[in-house]
Amino acid sequence: MISSDYVLELSNVFYSGQVEPGSCMQRLLGSIKTGVILKDVSMTVHSGEVLAVLGSKGSGKKALLDVISRRVQGPTRGQILLNNHPMNLSLFQQRCGYVTHKCDLIPGLTVEQTLYYT
């Protein structure tokens, strides 16, 4: 289905969600502050390229990676394609990897098993 040469394309991606941490009471009352986190993001990344996502704290770097990896909970709009196929959770898990900065190795598992688990 997908060749070894990959092209990841984002077109007009929007994402709205929680913009600041909420307290337990805010979660219960449903008063967590939400807003637009990503607005009209478009980019193309080819396999073999080195890409850096830079920005100040709160600029949406992690949100961008979470939207691509389908880890977000809020509404998203736009297109995310991998080799002209719509990116879904299954496709991401088969063809991509995403390791957060808080990923710890799990005793008794190999690095590959740990990355698969996370």
Tab-separated table of C-alpha atoms in Angstrom:
chain	number	residue	atom	x	y	z
A	1	MET	CA	0.000	0.000	0.000
A	2	ILE	CA	2.631	2.585	1.026
A	3	SER	CA	6.152	2.623	-0.387
A	4	SER	CA	9.326	3.174	1.627
A	5	ASP	CA	9.520	6.804	0.424
A	6	TYR	CA	7.141	8.778	2.605
A	7	VAL	CA	5.536	12.174	2.153
A	8	LEU	CA	3.594	13.641	5.074
A	9	GLU	CA	1.303	16.493	4.054
A	10	LEU	CA	-0.734	18.781	6.284
A	11	SER	CA	-3.211	21.101	4.631
A	12	ASN	CA	-5.133	23.841	6.458
A	13	VAL	CA	-5.089	22.017	9.825
A	14	PHE	CA	-7.013	23.608	12.681
A	15	TYR	CA	-7.237	22.261	16.227
A	16	SER	CA	-9.186	23.573	19.212
A	17	GLY	CA	-8.719	22.306	22.741
A	18	GLN	CA	-7.731	23.056	26.299
A	19	VAL	CA	-5.384	26.047	26.394
A	20	GLU	CA	-4.386	25.935	30.058
A	21	PRO	CA	-4.335	23.310	32.809
A	22	GLY	CA	-7.620	23.030	34.650
A	23	SER	CA	-8.212	22.305	38.312
A	24	CYS	CA	-10.266	19.341	39.443
A	25	MET	CA	-13.191	21.694	40.190
A	26	GLN	CA	-12.995	23.276	36.725
A	27	ARG	CA	-13.129	19.833	35.145
A	28	LEU	CA	-16.193	18.895	37.194
A	29	LEU	CA	-17.966	22.148	36.318
A	30	GLY	CA	-16.874	22.007	32.671
A	31	SER	CA	-15.284	25.448	32.863
A	32	ILE	CA	-11.859	24.600	31.446
A	33	LYS	CA	-10.567	27.367	29.161
A	34	THR	CA	-10.498	26.235	25.533
A	35	GLY	CA	-9.538	27.937	22.296
A	36	VAL	CA	-7.841	27.593	18.929
A	37	ILE	CA	-4.413	25.979	19.334
A	38	LEU	CA	-3.442	25.366	15.705
A	39	LYS	CA	-4.717	27.670	12.979
A	40	ASP	CA	-4.329	26.982	9.261
A	41	VAL	CA	-1.146	24.864	9.507
A	42	SER	CA	0.174	23.502	6.221
A	43	MET	CA	3.464	21.719	5.557
A	44	THR	CA	5.059	18.921	3.564
A	45	VAL	CA	7.768	16.634	4.941
A	46	HIS	CA	9.627	14.068	2.828
A	47	SER	CA	11.328	10.932	4.170
A	48	GLY	CA	15.012	11.527	4.854
A	49	GLU	CA	14.509	15.187	5.734
A	50	VAL	CA	15.470	16.549	9.125
A	51	LEU	CA	12.706	18.713	10.552
A	52	ALA	CA	12.788	20.836	13.691
A	53	VAL	CA	9.589	22.163	15.239
A	54	LEU	CA	10.544	25.340	17.083
A	55	GLY	CA	8.543	27.856	19.071
A	56	SER	CA	8.089	29.425	22.446
A	57	LYS	CA	6.328	27.718	25.325
A	58	GLY	CA	2.633	27.324	24.537
A	59	SER	CA	3.001	27.916	20.800
A	60	GLY	CA	1.519	24.524	19.836
A	61	LYS	CA	4.564	22.333	19.125
A	62	LYS	CA	3.272	19.346	21.101
A	63	ALA	CA	-0.277	19.937	19.844
A	64	LEU	CA	0.978	19.713	16.258
A	65	LEU	CA	2.664	16.368	16.930
A	66	ASP	CA	-0.394	15.114	18.844
A	67	VAL	CA	-2.703	16.051	15.939
A	68	ILE	CA	-0.476	14.245	13.425
A	69	SER	CA	-0.276	11.151	15.659
A	70	ARG	CA	-4.033	11.227	16.330
A	71	ARG	CA	-3.565	11.553	20.114
A	72	VAL	CA	-5.762	14.661	20.494
A	73	GLN	CA	-9.202	14.717	22.076
A	74	GLY	CA	-10.606	17.979	20.684
A	75	PRO	CA	-12.007	18.805	17.257
A	76	THR	CA	-9.628	19.013	14.297
A	77	ARG	CA	-10.144	20.188	10.712
A	78	GLY	CA	-8.020	19.978	7.615
A	79	GLN	CA	-6.177	17.190	5.856
A	80	ILE	CA	-3.319	15.045	7.091
A	81	LEU	CA	-2.041	12.640	4.449
A	82	LEU	CA	0.736	10.062	4.379
A	83	ASN	CA	1.571	9.241	0.746
A	84	ASN	CA	-1.839	10.596	-0.307
A	85	HIS	CA	-3.686	8.345	2.181
A	86	PRO	CA	-5.676	9.999	5.014
A	87	MET	CA	-3.789	9.624	8.284
A	88	ASN	CA	-5.726	7.643	10.858
A	89	LEU	CA	-4.591	6.038	14.097
A	90	SER	CA	-4.055	2.631	12.488
A	91	LEU	CA	-1.926	4.028	9.646
A	92	PHE	CA	0.109	6.135	12.068
A	93	GLN	CA	0.798	3.114	14.279
A	94	GLN	CA	1.836	0.974	11.297
A	95	ARG	CA	4.121	3.483	9.570
A	96	CYS	CA	5.231	6.120	12.085
A	97	GLY	CA	6.620	6.558	15.554
A	98	TYR	CA	6.303	9.261	18.174
A	99	VAL	CA	8.295	9.246	21.387
A	100	THR	CA	7.440	11.941	23.901
A	101	HIS	CA	10.087	13.520	26.090
A	102	LYS	CA	8.613	11.667	29.077
A	103	CYS	CA	9.052	8.175	27.605
A	104	ASP	CA	10.935	5.927	30.029
A	105	LEU	CA	12.354	2.504	29.285
A	106	ILE	CA	10.333	-0.248	30.932
A	107	PRO	CA	12.340	-2.894	32.820
A	108	GLY	CA	12.094	-6.295	31.165
A	109	LEU	CA	11.198	-4.896	27.729
A	110	THR	CA	13.512	-4.200	24.824
A	111	VAL	CA	13.732	-0.678	23.396
A	112	GLU	CA	11.626	-1.811	20.423
A	113	GLN	CA	8.945	-3.286	22.716
A	114	THR	CA	8.902	-0.120	24.825
A	115	LEU	CA	8.469	2.094	21.758
A	116	TYR	CA	5.709	-0.159	20.458
A	117	TYR	CA	3.935	0.006	23.830
A	118	THR	CA	4.178	3.794	24.117
